[in-house]
mmCIF file of C-alpha atoms in Angstrom:
data_model
loop_
_atom_site.group_PDB
_atom_site.id
_atom_site.type_symbol
_atom_site.label_atom_id
_atom_site.label_comp_id
_atom_site.label_asym_id
_atom_site.label_seq_id
_atom_site.Cartn_x
_atom_site.Cartn_y
_atom_site.Cartn_z
ATOM 1 C CA UNK H 1 119.878 86.835 115.782
ATOM 2 C CA UNK H 2 121.403 89.546 113.628
ATOM 3 C CA UNK H 3 119.590 92.206 111.613
ATOM 4 C CA UNK H 4 121.318 94.522 109.148
ATOM 5 C CA UNK H 5 120.711 98.266 109.020
ATOM 6 C CA UNK H 6 121.959 100.410 106.138
ATOM 7 C CA UNK H 7 121.694 104.193 106.292
ATOM 8 C CA UNK H 8 123.659 107.325 105.427
ATOM 9 C CA UNK H 9 125.237 108.333 108.738
ATOM 10 C CA UNK H 10 127.745 110.745 107.192
ATOM 11 C CA UNK H 11 127.362 113.136 104.275
ATOM 12 C CA UNK H 12 124.382 115.285 103.232
ATOM 13 C CA UNK H 13 121.701 112.763 104.232
ATOM 14 C CA UNK H 14 123.180 111.988 107.636
ATOM 15 C CA UNK H 15 120.847 113.874 109.951
ATOM 16 C CA UNK H 16 117.685 112.523 108.348
ATOM 17 C CA UNK H 17 118.914 108.961 108.067
ATOM 18 C CA UNK H 18 120.329 108.891 111.596
ATOM 19 C CA UNK H 19 116.826 109.769 112.773
ATOM 20 C CA UNK H 20 115.422 106.833 110.762
ATOM 21 C CA UNK H 21 118.027 104.506 112.266
ATOM 22 C CA UNK H 22 116.935 105.731 115.697
ATOM 23 C CA UNK H 23 113.436 104.362 115.014
ATOM 24 C CA UNK H 24 114.867 100.968 114.071
ATOM 25 C CA UNK H 25 117.195 100.868 117.083
ATOM 26 C CA UNK H 26 114.382 101.858 119.444
ATOM 27 C CA UNK H 27 112.466 98.800 118.229
ATOM 28 C CA UNK H 28 115.537 96.606 118.816
ATOM 29 C CA UNK H 29 115.808 97.950 122.367
ATOM 30 C CA UNK H 30 112.117 97.286 123.044
ATOM 31 C CA UNK H 31 112.336 93.751 121.666
ATOM 32 C CA UNK H 32 115.419 92.878 123.710
ATOM 33 C CA UNK H 33 113.968 94.352 126.903
ATOM 34 C CA UNK H 34 110.930 92.142 126.274
ATOM 35 C CA UNK H 35 113.048 88.996 126.075
ATOM 36 C CA UNK H 36 114.273 89.086 122.490
ATOM 37 C CA UNK H 37 112.977 86.687 119.856
ATOM 38 C CA UNK H 38 112.221 83.325 121.454
ATOM 39 C CA UNK H 39 114.812 84.146 124.090
ATOM 40 C CA UNK H 40 117.515 85.265 121.684
ATOM 41 C CA UNK H 41 118.713 88.866 121.636
ATOM 42 C CA UNK H 42 118.326 90.800 118.392
ATOM 43 C CA UNK H 43 121.679 92.266 117.369
ATOM 44 C CA UNK H 44 121.936 95.135 114.844
ATOM 45 C CA UNK H 45 124.791 95.302 112.326
ATOM 46 C CA UNK H 46 124.994 98.867 110.998
ATOM 47 C CA UNK H 47 126.540 100.054 107.726
ATOM 48 C CA UNK H 48 127.077 103.699 106.736
ATOM 49 C CA UNK H 49 126.883 104.272 102.971
ATOM 50 C CA UNK H 50 128.165 107.864 103.399
ATOM 51 C CA UNK H 51 125.251 109.332 101.363
ATOM 52 C CA UNK H 52 126.678 107.666 98.254
ATOM 53 C CA UNK H 53 124.269 105.601 96.167
ATOM 54 C CA UNK H 54 127.068 103.452 94.735
ATOM 55 C CA UNK H 55 128.037 102.457 98.272
ATOM 56 C CA UNK H 56 124.557 101.108 99.033
ATOM 57 C CA UNK H 57 125.084 97.859 97.104
ATOM 58 C CA UNK H 58 128.511 97.392 98.712
ATOM 59 C CA UNK H 59 126.817 97.830 102.055
ATOM 60 C CA UNK H 60 124.336 95.041 101.341
ATOM 61 C CA UNK H 61 127.188 92.717 100.370
ATOM 62 C CA UNK H 62 129.091 93.588 103.549
ATOM 63 C CA UNK H 63 126.078 93.067 105.813
ATOM 64 C CA UNK H 64 125.168 89.756 104.189
ATOM 65 C CA UNK H 65 128.619 88.274 103.576
ATOM 66 C CA UNK H 66 130.645 89.632 106.496
ATOM 67 C CA UNK H 67 128.027 90.294 109.166
ATOM 68 C CA UNK H 68 125.823 87.347 108.127
ATOM 69 C CA UNK H 69 122.669 89.459 108.309
ATOM 70 C CA UNK H 70 120.107 88.287 105.759
ATOM 71 C CA UNK H 71 117.373 90.767 106.662
ATOM 72 C CA UNK H 72 118.187 94.437 106.074
ATOM 73 C CA UNK H 73 116.267 97.501 107.221
ATOM 74 C CA UNK H 74 117.509 100.442 105.237
ATOM 75 C CA UNK H 75 117.529 103.035 102.532
ATOM 76 C CA UNK H 76 115.952 106.454 102.399
ATOM 77 C CA UNK H 77 116.091 107.723 98.831
ATOM 78 C CA UNK H 78 114.584 105.646 96.037
ATOM 79 C CA UNK H 79 117.946 105.832 94.290
ATOM 80 C CA UNK H 80 119.511 103.932 97.186
ATOM 81 C CA UNK H 81 116.717 101.343 97.185
ATOM 82 C CA UNK H 82 117.039 100.686 93.463
ATOM 83 C CA UNK H 83 120.808 100.344 93.886
ATOM 84 C CA UNK H 84 120.409 97.843 96.738
ATOM 85 C CA UNK H 85 117.915 95.478 95.112
ATOM 86 C CA UNK H 86 120.337 93.564 92.820
ATOM 87 C CA UNK H 87 122.614 92.901 95.806
ATOM 88 C CA UNK H 88 119.622 91.818 97.901
ATOM 89 C CA UNK H 89 118.783 89.237 95.222
ATOM 90 C CA UNK H 90 122.369 88.110 94.816
ATOM 91 C CA UNK H 91 122.557 87.430 98.557
ATOM 92 C CA UNK H 92 119.040 85.901 98.777
ATOM 93 C CA UNK H 93 118.240 88.441 101.481
ATOM 94 C CA UNK H 94 115.194 90.551 102.377
ATOM 95 C CA UNK H 95 115.025 94.362 102.327
ATOM 96 C CA UNK H 96 112.626 96.187 104.646
ATOM 97 C CA UNK H 97 112.378 99.625 103.000
ATOM 98 C CA UNK H 98 111.065 102.144 105.564
ATOM 99 C CA UNK H 99 110.249 105.203 103.449
ATOM 100 C CA UNK H 100 107.101 106.331 101.672
ATOM 101 C CA UNK H 101 107.998 106.539 98.003
ATOM 102 C CA UNK H 102 106.857 106.749 94.381
ATOM 103 C CA UNK H 103 105.657 103.159 93.935
ATOM 104 C CA UNK H 104 106.215 101.789 90.407
ATOM 105 C CA UNK H 105 107.839 98.642 91.764
ATOM 106 C CA UNK H 106 107.016 95.192 93.062
ATOM 107 C CA UNK H 107 109.794 92.921 94.228
ATOM 108 C CA UNK H 108 109.520 89.587 95.990
ATOM 109 C CA UNK H 109 112.504 90.357 98.228
ATOM 110 C CA UNK H 110 111.395 93.842 99.282
ATOM 111 C CA UNK H 111 108.769 94.740 101.886
ATOM 112 C CA UNK H 112 107.585 98.321 101.485
ATOM 113 C CA UNK H 113 107.046 99.715 104.985
ATOM 114 C CA UNK H 114 106.185 103.208 103.749
ATOM 115 C CA UNK H 115 103.207 104.333 101.710
ATOM 116 C CA UNK H 116 102.602 104.260 97.958
ATOM 117 C CA UNK H 117 101.622 107.606 96.355
ATOM 118 C CA UNK H 118 97.895 106.932 96.244
ATOM 119 C CA UNK H 119 97.965 106.484 100.029
ATOM 120 C CA UNK H 120 99.270 109.979 100.779
ATOM 121 C CA UNK H 121 99.018 112.023 97.569
ATOM 122 C CA UNK H 122 95.477 111.407 96.322
ATOM 123 C CA UNK H 123 93.653 113.037 99.237
ATOM 124 C CA UNK H 124 96.368 115.678 99.573
ATOM 125 C CA UNK H 125 95.880 116.873 95.999
ATOM 126 C CA UNK H 126 92.139 117.148 96.535
ATOM 127 C CA UNK H 127 92.788 119.094 99.723
ATOM 128 C CA UNK H 128 95.264 121.400 97.962
ATOM 129 C CA UNK H 129 92.765 122.057 95.162
ATOM 130 C CA UNK H 130 89.966 122.876 97.588
ATOM 131 C CA UNK H 131 92.009 124.908 100.054
ATOM 132 C CA UNK H 132 95.039 126.382 98.284
ATOM 133 C CA UNK H 133 94.063 126.616 94.628
ATOM 134 C CA UNK H 134 94.246 124.702 91.370
ATOM 135 C CA UNK H 135 97.343 126.223 89.731
ATOM 136 C CA UNK H 136 100.361 124.370 91.109
ATOM 137 C CA UNK H 137 104.084 124.670 90.461
ATOM 138 C CA UNK H 138 106.162 121.569 91.219
ATOM 139 C CA UNK H 139 109.737 121.771 92.446
ATOM 140 C CA UNK H 140 111.753 118.664 93.242
ATOM 141 C CA UNK H 141 115.160 117.080 93.471
ATOM 142 C CA UNK H 142 116.342 115.550 90.227
ATOM 143 C CA UNK H 143 115.951 111.825 90.744
ATOM 144 C CA UNK H 144 113.290 109.151 90.574
ATOM 145 C CA UNK H 145 110.929 109.990 93.488
ATOM 146 C CA UNK H 146 110.241 113.657 92.618
ATOM 147 C CA UNK H 147 109.956 112.998 88.884
ATOM 148 C CA UNK H 148 107.555 110.059 89.184
ATOM 149 C CA UNK H 149 105.545 111.932 91.813
ATOM 150 C CA UNK H 150 105.222 114.885 89.427
ATOM 151 C CA UNK H 151 103.802 112.516 86.791
ATOM 152 C CA UNK H 152 101.290 111.252 89.338
ATOM 153 C CA UNK H 153 100.342 114.826 90.269
ATOM 154 C CA UNK H 154 99.751 115.711 86.621
ATOM 155 C CA UNK H 155 97.745 112.557 85.958
ATOM 156 C CA UNK H 156 95.557 112.689 89.054
ATOM 157 C CA UNK H 157 95.357 116.472 89.026
ATOM 158 C CA UNK H 158 93.668 116.381 85.628
ATOM 159 C CA UNK H 159 90.641 114.787 87.302
ATOM 160 C CA UNK H 160 90.551 117.589 89.875
ATOM 161 C CA UNK H 161 90.990 120.501 87.450
ATOM 162 C CA UNK H 162 94.461 121.010 88.937
ATOM 163 C CA UNK H 163 96.864 122.514 86.410
ATOM 164 C CA UNK H 164 100.625 122.115 86.670
ATOM 165 C CA UNK H 165 101.763 125.552 85.489
ATOM 166 C CA UNK H 166 105.472 124.777 85.767
ATOM 167 C CA UNK H 167 108.051 122.349 87.139
ATOM 168 C CA UNK H 168 111.740 122.515 87.994
ATOM 169 C CA UNK H 169 114.252 119.923 89.201
ATOM 170 C CA UNK H 170 117.400 120.575 91.199
ATOM 171 C CA UNK H 171 120.416 118.297 91.610
ATOM 172 C CA UNK H 172 120.585 116.708 95.047
ATOM 173 C CA UNK H 173 122.307 119.200 97.327
ATOM 174 C CA UNK H 174 121.461 122.248 95.167
ATOM 175 C CA UNK H 175 121.317 125.504 97.153
ATOM 176 C CA UNK H 176 120.758 128.178 94.467
ATOM 177 C CA UNK H 177 117.086 128.639 93.608
ATOM 178 C CA UNK H 178 117.028 132.096 92.038
ATOM 179 C CA UNK H 179 116.174 130.752 88.582
ATOM 180 C CA UNK H 180 113.157 128.784 89.748
ATOM 181 C CA UNK H 181 111.954 131.639 91.970
ATOM 182 C CA UNK H 182 112.001 133.951 88.947
ATOM 183 C CA UNK H 183 110.005 131.366 86.998
ATOM 184 C CA UNK H 184 107.508 130.992 89.838
ATOM 185 C CA UNK H 185 106.981 134.740 89.901
ATOM 186 C CA UNK H 186 106.297 134.765 86.147
ATOM 187 C CA UNK H 187 103.863 131.855 86.186
ATOM 188 C CA UNK H 188 101.868 132.956 89.258
ATOM 189 C CA UNK H 189 100.767 129.609 90.696
ATOM 190 C CA UNK H 190 98.374 129.408 93.616
ATOM 191 C CA UNK H 191 100.532 126.844 95.469
ATOM 192 C CA UNK H 192 103.968 125.236 95.311
ATOM 193 C CA UNK H 193 104.216 121.461 95.602
ATOM 194 C CA UNK H 194 107.682 120.881 97.015
ATOM 195 C CA UNK H 195 109.353 117.490 96.529
ATOM 196 C CA UNK H 196 112.876 118.641 97.427
ATOM 197 C CA UNK H 197 114.869 116.019 99.328
ATOM 198 C CA UNK H 198 117.769 116.795 101.648
ATOM 199 C CA UNK H 199 118.336 119.320 104.393
ATOM 200 C CA UNK H 200 120.664 121.585 102.380
ATOM 201 C CA UNK H 201 118.313 122.001 99.428
ATOM 202 C CA UNK H 202 115.153 122.277 101.497
ATOM 203 C CA UNK H 203 116.591 124.892 103.847
ATOM 204 C CA UNK H 204 118.024 126.959 100.991
ATOM 205 C CA UNK H 205 114.749 126.923 99.088
ATOM 206 C CA UNK H 206 112.613 128.028 102.036
ATOM 207 C CA UNK H 207 115.111 130.769 102.904
ATOM 208 C CA UNK H 208 115.301 132.138 99.371
ATOM 209 C CA UNK H 209 111.547 131.765 98.880
ATOM 210 C CA UNK H 210 111.021 133.956 101.943
ATOM 211 C CA UNK H 211 113.639 136.504 100.884
ATOM 212 C CA UNK H 212 111.969 136.762 97.482
ATOM 213 C CA UNK H 213 108.890 138.114 99.238
ATOM 214 C CA UNK H 214 106.695 135.017 99.065
ATOM 215 C CA UNK H 215 104.749 134.065 102.183
ATOM 216 C CA UNK H 216 102.459 131.248 103.236
ATOM 217 C CA UNK H 217 99.544 133.678 103.030
ATOM 218 C CA UNK H 218 100.278 134.701 99.433
ATOM 219 C CA UNK H 219 101.826 131.508 98.013
ATOM 220 C CA UNK H 220 101.670 128.448 100.279
ATOM 221 C CA UNK H 221 104.103 125.544 99.955
ATOM 222 C CA UNK H 222 102.481 122.121 100.018
ATOM 223 C CA UNK H 223 105.403 119.778 100.693
ATOM 224 C CA UNK H 224 105.710 116.013 100.562
ATOM 225 C CA UNK H 225 109.198 115.638 102.078
ATOM 226 C CA UNK H 226 109.753 118.585 104.463
ATOM 227 C CA UNK H 227 109.639 116.801 107.827
ATOM 228 C CA UNK H 228 110.072 118.186 111.326
ATOM 229 C CA UNK H 229 113.768 117.306 111.042
ATOM 230 C CA UNK H 230 113.921 119.945 108.291
ATOM 231 C CA UNK H 231 111.773 122.419 110.232
ATOM 232 C CA UNK H 232 114.164 122.177 113.168
ATOM 233 C CA UNK H 233 116.936 123.711 111.054
ATOM 234 C CA UNK H 234 114.928 126.685 109.816
ATOM 235 C CA UNK H 235 113.600 129.777 111.537
ATOM 236 C CA UNK H 236 109.882 129.420 112.112
ATOM 237 C CA UNK H 237 109.227 132.615 110.140
ATOM 238 C CA UNK H 238 110.366 130.701 107.040
ATOM 239 C CA UNK H 239 108.077 127.720 107.538
ATOM 240 C CA UNK H 240 105.052 128.812 109.610
ATOM 241 C CA UNK H 241 101.825 128.422 107.680
ATOM 242 C CA UNK H 242 103.208 126.074 105.018
ATOM 243 C CA UNK H 243 101.852 122.541 104.645
ATOM 244 C CA UNK H 244 102.959 118.933 104.542
ATOM 245 C CA UNK H 245 101.326 115.566 103.980
ATOM 246 C CA UNK H 246 102.352 112.350 105.652
ATOM 247 C CA UNK H 247 101.212 109.010 106.995
ATOM 248 C CA UNK H 248 102.462 110.175 110.383
ATOM 249 C CA UNK H 249 103.195 113.384 112.274
ATOM 250 C CA UNK H 250 104.603 113.790 115.745
ATOM 251 C CA UNK H 251 101.329 115.489 116.696
ATOM 252 C CA UNK H 252 99.184 112.394 116.071
ATOM 253 C CA UNK H 253 96.962 112.336 119.152
ATOM 254 C CA UNK H 254 97.130 108.839 120.634
ATOM 255 C CA UNK H 255 98.521 107.072 123.677
ATOM 256 C CA UNK H 256 100.600 104.843 121.393
ATOM 257 C CA UNK H 257 102.266 107.812 119.720
ATOM 258 C CA UNK H 258 102.849 109.573 123.034
ATOM 259 C CA UNK H 259 104.577 106.460 124.366
ATOM 260 C CA UNK H 260 106.608 106.136 121.165
ATOM 261 C CA UNK H 261 107.871 109.712 121.310
ATOM 262 C CA UNK H 262 108.684 109.417 125.007
ATOM 263 C CA UNK H 263 110.718 106.252 124.435
ATOM 264 C CA UNK H 264 112.406 107.724 121.361
ATOM 265 C CA UNK H 265 113.700 110.601 123.457
ATOM 266 C CA UNK H 266 114.642 108.547 126.518
ATOM 267 C CA UNK H 267 116.282 105.632 124.706
ATOM 268 C CA UNK H 268 117.737 107.292 121.612
ATOM 269 C CA UNK H 269 117.904 110.968 122.597
ATOM 270 C CA UNK H 270 115.920 111.754 119.446
ATOM 271 C CA UNK H 271 113.387 114.566 119.676
ATOM 272 C CA UNK H 272 112.160 114.495 116.092
ATOM 273 C CA UNK H 273 109.846 111.867 114.650
ATOM 274 C CA UNK H 274 108.549 111.438 111.091
ATOM 275 C CA UNK H 275 107.062 108.819 108.719
ATOM 276 C CA UNK H 276 110.261 107.092 107.523
ATOM 277 C CA UNK H 277 111.473 106.719 111.093
ATOM 278 C CA UNK H 278 108.165 105.123 112.074
ATOM 279 C CA UNK H 279 108.482 102.878 109.009
ATOM 280 C CA UNK H 280 111.818 101.579 110.313
ATOM 281 C CA UNK H 281 110.337 101.059 113.785
ATOM 282 C CA UNK H 282 107.400 99.112 112.342
ATOM 283 C CA UNK H 283 109.758 97.085 110.134
ATOM 284 C CA UNK H 284 111.814 95.762 113.040
ATOM 285 C CA UNK H 285 108.769 94.904 115.144
ATOM 286 C CA UNK H 286 107.216 93.150 112.139
ATOM 287 C CA UNK H 287 110.341 91.046 111.746
ATOM 288 C CA UNK H 288 110.109 90.040 115.396
ATOM 289 C CA UNK H 289 106.483 88.910 115.025
ATOM 290 C CA UNK H 290 107.252 87.027 111.802
ATOM 291 C CA UNK H 291 110.301 85.310 113.313
ATOM 292 C CA UNK H 292 108.297 84.199 116.322
ATOM 293 C CA UNK H 293 105.466 82.863 114.143
ATOM 294 C CA UNK H 294 107.804 81.005 111.780
ATOM 295 C CA UNK H 295 110.345 80.016 114.451
ATOM 296 C CA UNK H 296 112.985 80.983 111.906
ATOM 297 C CA UNK H 297 115.197 83.850 110.789
ATOM 298 C CA UNK H 298 115.601 82.343 107.325
ATOM 299 C CA UNK H 299 114.584 84.921 104.658
ATOM 300 C CA UNK H 300 112.240 82.519 102.836
ATOM 301 C CA UNK H 301 110.372 81.619 106.037
ATOM 302 C CA UNK H 302 110.287 85.236 107.189
ATOM 303 C CA UNK H 303 108.950 86.413 103.825
ATOM 304 C CA UNK H 304 105.974 84.084 104.075
ATOM 305 C CA UNK H 305 105.352 84.913 107.735
ATOM 306 C CA UNK H 306 105.525 88.677 107.193
ATOM 307 C CA UNK H 307 102.312 88.489 105.153
ATOM 308 C CA UNK H 308 100.503 87.459 108.327
ATOM 309 C CA UNK H 309 102.059 90.131 110.561
ATOM 310 C CA UNK H 310 99.885 92.623 112.401
ATOM 311 C CA UNK H 311 101.728 95.147 114.594
ATOM 312 C CA UNK H 312 99.222 96.892 116.845
ATOM 313 C CA UNK H 313 101.516 99.572 118.318
ATOM 314 C CA UNK H 314 102.034 101.500 115.100
ATOM 315 C CA UNK H 315 102.462 105.208 116.015
ATOM 316 C CA UNK H 316 100.705 106.194 112.767
ATOM 317 C CA UNK H 317 97.340 105.428 114.305
ATOM 318 C CA UNK H 318 96.231 102.040 112.952
ATOM 319 C CA UNK H 319 97.635 98.496 112.998
ATOM 320 C CA UNK H 320 100.534 97.928 110.609
ATOM 321 C CA UNK H 321 100.398 94.992 108.203
ATOM 322 C CA UNK H 322 101.473 93.918 104.720
ATOM 323 C CA UNK H 323 99.342 92.994 101.746
ATOM 324 C CA UNK H 324 100.205 90.162 99.358
ATOM 325 C CA UNK H 325 102.068 92.598 97.068
ATOM 326 C CA UNK H 326 104.402 93.460 100.008
ATOM 327 C CA UNK H 327 103.025 96.996 100.296
ATOM 328 C CA UNK H 328 101.611 98.110 103.638
ATOM 329 C CA UNK H 329 98.600 99.812 105.197
ATOM 330 C CA UNK H 330 98.660 103.493 106.254
ATOM 331 C CA UNK H 331 96.451 106.436 107.174
ATOM 332 C CA UNK H 332 97.305 109.909 105.850
ATOM 333 C CA UNK H 333 97.223 113.415 107.257
ATOM 334 C CA UNK H 334 97.625 117.049 106.275
ATOM 335 C CA UNK H 335 99.449 119.318 108.693
ATOM 336 C CA UNK H 336 100.523 122.968 108.924
ATOM 337 C CA UNK H 337 103.891 124.160 110.203
ATOM 338 C CA UNK H 338 103.845 126.208 113.396
ATOM 339 C CA UNK H 339 106.843 127.075 115.592
ATOM 340 C CA UNK H 340 109.013 124.305 114.226
ATOM 341 C CA UNK H 341 106.418 121.544 114.401
ATOM 342 C CA UNK H 342 103.414 120.388 112.397
ATOM 343 C CA UNK H 343 99.855 120.737 113.622
ATOM 344 C CA UNK H 344 97.578 118.075 112.159
ATOM 345 C CA UNK H 345 94.658 119.688 110.314
ATOM 346 C CA UNK H 346 92.924 116.703 108.788
ATOM 347 C CA UNK H 347 93.065 112.908 108.765
ATOM 348 C CA UNK H 348 91.967 110.856 105.760
ATOM 349 C CA UNK H 349 90.635 107.316 105.674
ATOM 350 C CA UNK H 350 93.266 104.678 104.887
ATOM 351 C CA UNK H 351 93.589 103.606 101.237
ATOM 352 C CA UNK H 352 94.820 100.259 99.972
ATOM 353 C CA UNK H 353 98.115 100.723 98.111
ATOM 354 C CA UNK H 354 98.085 100.890 94.332
ATOM 355 C CA UNK H 355 101.713 100.407 93.258
ATOM 356 C CA UNK H 356 101.215 101.682 89.704
ATOM 357 C CA UNK H 357 98.753 104.451 90.546
ATOM 358 C CA UNK H 358 100.816 107.026 88.672
ATOM 359 C CA UNK H 359 100.066 105.115 85.478
ATOM 360 C CA UNK H 360 103.655 104.281 84.617
ATOM 361 C CA UNK H 361 105.326 100.869 84.862
ATOM 362 C CA UNK H 362 108.010 100.204 86.176
ATOM 363 C CA UNK H 363 111.452 100.882 87.537
ATOM 364 C CA UNK H 364 112.092 97.338 88.602
ATOM 365 C CA UNK H 365 110.315 94.436 87.005
ATOM 366 C CA UNK H 366 108.369 92.165 89.356
ATOM 367 C CA UNK H 367 110.420 89.162 90.408
#
């Protein structure tokens, strides 16, 4: 049985997306060591889209037409997901999208293995308001996820007396943040909500933020995308004391997560774990359960069976399953950076996903 995997393994997104692929490949290894799927080995076909959105659709066509893989685990940015969906439909395939994202979409051929915004942002905004202050400045990369998330922050923040005092968007890969730092100084927010995506931009912003004299004590960053992969490439003096939300952190205290991290290191040589990687891991195990229940690897049969999947060994801390709208269940956490890792400060009760929670429909019409 063949499963397709599409990630950016070269180019600016390579380090992050290789780490996500590691989660998927760990699941493949575990499944095959446990006897495969009804005795058949699961074989991954991997495509590198070179961090180029236009290559994502070509990758789907290659995996489906040449590799004969009709179930694809892949994509990191929402731009890549949106680019892949027409090719997924053209090939009558399924896409297992591993990353938490902005919602605003429902597609019959996509299973959303990461969280919708209400599942990680709602409680985070309340926490930011209560602990960091109610005047926020939003900085993000200039594409769909950061812009839609900013709309959700403004909409939900109004109910919390949270004021967005400024916002600024940088092209993917941007490394010069002097203009926005000057604007931040003028507007005097109480916290920065950082939706920058990509190691180059994130590292440059934290470095220049620190050099400008801002500190976590005087102006904390409350990030939504700065994972431990990013922290690993920055001096701890740049990141210590800043915050992050997520449906998973490596510091989640459970036997399941300890076993996951141990296997991730031993099997894949990967030290860093984060939500999108866990999403890919859960996706592959969910496919195994669905294929065993349906006795089929046909996309139509798998799609129906996936709605009955329950994967108990989810490192996030609760069983993983899909709802009828193809979104999935997740807890959420707030954590603080310390010495290159995140320490979990608070766990919130799981929320059912609300795809259009931001109040804006819709990037892709339901199909």
